[in-house]
């Protein structure tokens, strides 16, 4: 019997101390611009309400698989059952925010470092917060690790095209 424990968490608490894996049986990234725009509009609407405003962004359903230690940090690894499109988009958005911050300004440089350490764990393999499926071209992992992505019109698959478009959309927010 599954032990289901729903939790209502702010995004930072959802991501902290966890590593997410999207299994092969899940569909590849398929959100289109209008779905991303809806998510961005929700985020902007909540932001306009002030720092204490909250918003239910829908559920992320995951199965806890194991604990993993990286250095002195301990992480729960979670298999994403539902919410992988939203989670992938949010991770891309966080990377885009990290890249857009002015590293010459002390406070922004500190925030960029915090986001980077959230997205990329400091192990030898540079483990990512989110391990995606169907990323044979490594567009997602290259963007999260290196901040580099090719143009969406060069994509060889629909999933790659939508992933690259997501990166373009997130850069434009």
One Martini backbone bead per residue (centre of mass of N, CA, C, O) as a GRO file, in nm:
protein
  173
    1UNK     BB    1   0.097   0.036   0.022
    2UNK     BB    2   0.055   0.362  -0.014
    3UNK     BB    3   0.212   0.656   0.120
    4UNK     BB    4   0.022   0.939   0.136
    5UNK     BB    5   0.172   1.287   0.144
    6UNK     BB    6   0.049   1.573   0.140
    7UNK     BB    7   0.190   1.889   0.025
    8UNK     BB    8   0.221   2.242   0.094
    9UNK     BB    9   0.454   2.416  -0.112
   10UNK     BB   10   0.685   2.607  -0.177
   11UNK     BB   11   0.907   2.598  -0.421
   12UNK     BB   12   1.169   2.597  -0.248
   13UNK     BB   13   1.075   2.351  -0.072
   14UNK     BB   14   1.038   2.151  -0.301
   15UNK     BB   15   1.349   2.167  -0.404
   16UNK     BB   16   1.461   2.119  -0.135
   17UNK     BB   17   1.625   1.815  -0.089
   18UNK     BB   18   1.587   1.740  -0.400
   19UNK     BB   19   1.544   1.489  -0.660
   20UNK     BB   20   1.449   1.470  -1.001
   21UNK     BB   21   1.267   1.216  -1.198
   22UNK     BB   22   1.191   1.138  -1.530
   23UNK     BB   23   1.048   0.889  -1.664
   24UNK     BB   24   1.016   0.714  -1.958
   25UNK     BB   25   0.692   0.682  -1.946
   26UNK     BB   26   0.692   0.965  -1.991
   27UNK     BB   27   0.642   1.224  -2.155
   28UNK     BB   28   0.755   1.449  -2.334
   29UNK     BB   29   0.810   1.756  -2.393
   30UNK     BB   30   0.492   1.967  -2.473
   31UNK     BB   31   0.480   2.241  -2.417
   32UNK     BB   32   0.348   2.544  -2.500
   33UNK     BB   33   0.334   2.877  -2.504
   34UNK     BB   34   0.049   2.903  -2.365
   35UNK     BB   35   0.127   2.740  -2.109
   36UNK     BB   36   0.362   2.916  -2.024
   37UNK     BB   37   0.207   3.183  -2.011
   38UNK     BB   38   0.017   3.100  -1.784
   39UNK     BB   39   0.239   3.061  -1.575
   40UNK     BB   40   0.363   3.346  -1.591
   41UNK     BB   41   0.103   3.498  -1.518
   42UNK     BB   42   0.074   3.377  -1.237
   43UNK     BB   43   0.342   3.480  -1.125
   44UNK     BB   44   0.287   3.784  -1.175
   45UNK     BB   45   0.027   3.800  -1.007
   46UNK     BB   46   0.154   3.722  -0.738
   47UNK     BB   47   0.374   3.941  -0.729
   48UNK     BB   48   0.168   4.188  -0.729
   49UNK     BB   49   0.059   4.105  -0.424
   50UNK     BB   50   0.321   4.019  -0.287
   51UNK     BB   51   0.530   3.840  -0.061
   52UNK     BB   52   0.262   3.681   0.086
   53UNK     BB   53   0.164   3.553  -0.155
   54UNK     BB   54  -0.038   3.296  -0.293
   55UNK     BB   55  -0.032   2.986  -0.506
   56UNK     BB   56  -0.193   2.739  -0.678
   57UNK     BB   57  -0.007   2.542  -0.927
   58UNK     BB   58  -0.043   2.260  -0.868
   59UNK     BB   59   0.048   1.937  -0.895
   60UNK     BB   60   0.307   1.728  -0.763
   61UNK     BB   61   0.379   1.396  -0.845
   62UNK     BB   62   0.563   1.171  -0.624
   63UNK     BB   63   0.813   0.923  -0.577
   64UNK     BB   64   0.986   0.793  -0.329
   65UNK     BB   65   1.304   0.626  -0.347
   66UNK     BB   66   1.567   0.783  -0.215
   67UNK     BB   67   1.870   0.840  -0.067
   68UNK     BB   68   2.120   1.106  -0.105
   69UNK     BB   69   2.469   1.176  -0.100
   70UNK     BB   70   2.626   1.510  -0.113
   71UNK     BB   71   2.847   1.520   0.076
   72UNK     BB   72   2.662   1.678   0.337
   73UNK     BB   73   2.418   1.624   0.162
   74UNK     BB   74   2.066   1.544   0.159
   75UNK     BB   75   1.858   1.346  -0.066
   76UNK     BB   76   1.561   1.310  -0.231
   77UNK     BB   77   1.437   1.085  -0.455
   78UNK     BB   78   1.213   1.159  -0.734
   79UNK     BB   79   0.934   1.039  -0.908
   80UNK     BB   80   0.763   1.169  -1.169
   81UNK     BB   81   0.410   1.149  -1.233
   82UNK     BB   82   0.321   1.461  -1.199
   83UNK     BB   83   0.432   1.777  -1.342
   84UNK     BB   84   0.672   1.783  -1.556
   85UNK     BB   85   0.615   2.037  -1.724
   86UNK     BB   86   0.622   2.245  -1.496
   87UNK     BB   87   0.897   2.172  -1.374
   88UNK     BB   88   1.066   2.218  -1.625
   89UNK     BB   89   0.987   2.516  -1.664
   90UNK     BB   90   1.088   2.618  -1.386
   91UNK     BB   91   1.384   2.541  -1.426
   92UNK     BB   92   1.430   2.714  -1.676
   93UNK     BB   93   1.352   2.980  -1.541
   94UNK     BB   94   1.571   2.979  -1.324
   95UNK     BB   95   1.806   2.985  -1.523
   96UNK     BB   96   1.726   3.251  -1.660
   97UNK     BB   97   1.754   3.420  -1.407
   98UNK     BB   98   2.046   3.365  -1.347
   99UNK     BB   99   2.151   3.484  -1.624
  100UNK     BB  100   2.013   3.781  -1.580
  101UNK     BB  101   2.187   3.843  -1.364
  102UNK     BB  102   2.399   4.074  -1.204
  103UNK     BB  103   2.728   3.991  -1.112
  104UNK     BB  104   2.822   4.290  -1.017
  105UNK     BB  105   2.606   4.249  -0.810
  106UNK     BB  106   2.607   4.117  -0.509
  107UNK     BB  107   2.310   4.021  -0.469
  108UNK     BB  108   2.279   3.887  -0.753
  109UNK     BB  109   2.519   3.694  -0.730
  110UNK     BB  110   2.409   3.538  -0.489
  111UNK     BB  111   2.147   3.443  -0.624
  112UNK     BB  112   2.281   3.294  -0.860
  113UNK     BB  113   2.430   3.088  -0.681
  114UNK     BB  114   2.177   2.966  -0.549
  115UNK     BB  115   2.045   2.866  -0.806
  116UNK     BB  116   2.276   2.692  -0.910
  117UNK     BB  117   2.287   2.504  -0.652
  118UNK     BB  118   1.999   2.397  -0.701
  119UNK     BB  119   2.039   2.285  -1.004
  120UNK     BB  120   2.350   2.214  -0.922
  121UNK     BB  121   2.532   1.968  -0.802
  122UNK     BB  122   2.842   1.913  -0.606
  123UNK     BB  123   2.944   1.690  -0.799
  124UNK     BB  124   3.129   1.531  -1.033
  125UNK     BB  125   2.863   1.523  -1.241
  126UNK     BB  126   2.664   1.747  -1.209
  127UNK     BB  127   2.394   1.724  -1.079
  128UNK     BB  128   2.057   1.750  -1.129
  129UNK     BB  129   1.756   1.835  -1.008
  130UNK     BB  130   1.665   1.751  -1.311
  131UNK     BB  131   1.575   1.451  -1.469
  132UNK     BB  132   1.520   1.387  -1.784
  133UNK     BB  133   1.351   1.280  -2.059
  134UNK     BB  134   1.408   1.262  -2.392
  135UNK     BB  135   1.731   1.401  -2.399
  136UNK     BB  136   1.937   1.317  -2.643
  137UNK     BB  137   2.049   1.624  -2.710
  138UNK     BB  138   2.092   1.791  -2.432
  139UNK     BB  139   1.942   2.066  -2.395
  140UNK     BB  140   1.874   2.081  -2.098
  141UNK     BB  141   2.151   2.017  -1.965
  142UNK     BB  142   2.310   2.242  -2.111
  143UNK     BB  143   2.148   2.477  -1.999
  144UNK     BB  144   2.182   2.425  -1.696
  145UNK     BB  145   2.500   2.408  -1.699
  146UNK     BB  146   2.583   2.640  -1.947
  147UNK     BB  147   2.357   2.833  -2.088
  148UNK     BB  148   2.298   2.659  -2.355
  149UNK     BB  149   2.121   2.715  -2.677
  150UNK     BB  150   1.961   2.650  -2.944
  151UNK     BB  151   1.759   2.682  -3.192
  152UNK     BB  152   1.441   2.564  -3.254
  153UNK     BB  153   1.474   2.522  -3.574
  154UNK     BB  154   1.707   2.282  -3.517
  155UNK     BB  155   1.526   2.070  -3.439
  156UNK     BB  156   1.450   1.709  -3.464
  157UNK     BB  157   1.214   1.733  -3.255
  158UNK     BB  158   0.937   1.819  -3.090
  159UNK     BB  159   1.058   1.813  -2.805
  160UNK     BB  160   1.304   1.986  -2.867
  161UNK     BB  161   1.151   2.232  -2.969
  162UNK     BB  162   0.991   2.290  -2.705
  163UNK     BB  163   1.238   2.319  -2.524
  164UNK     BB  164   1.369   2.556  -2.682
  165UNK     BB  165   1.120   2.739  -2.659
  166UNK     BB  166   1.122   2.753  -2.354
  167UNK     BB  167   1.388   2.898  -2.334
  168UNK     BB  168   1.305   3.144  -2.500
  169UNK     BB  169   1.063   3.225  -2.320
  170UNK     BB  170   1.225   3.255  -2.051
  171UNK     BB  171   1.414   3.482  -2.155
  172UNK     BB  172   1.150   3.681  -2.214
  173UNK     BB  173   1.031   3.736  -1.913
   0.00000   0.00000   0.00000
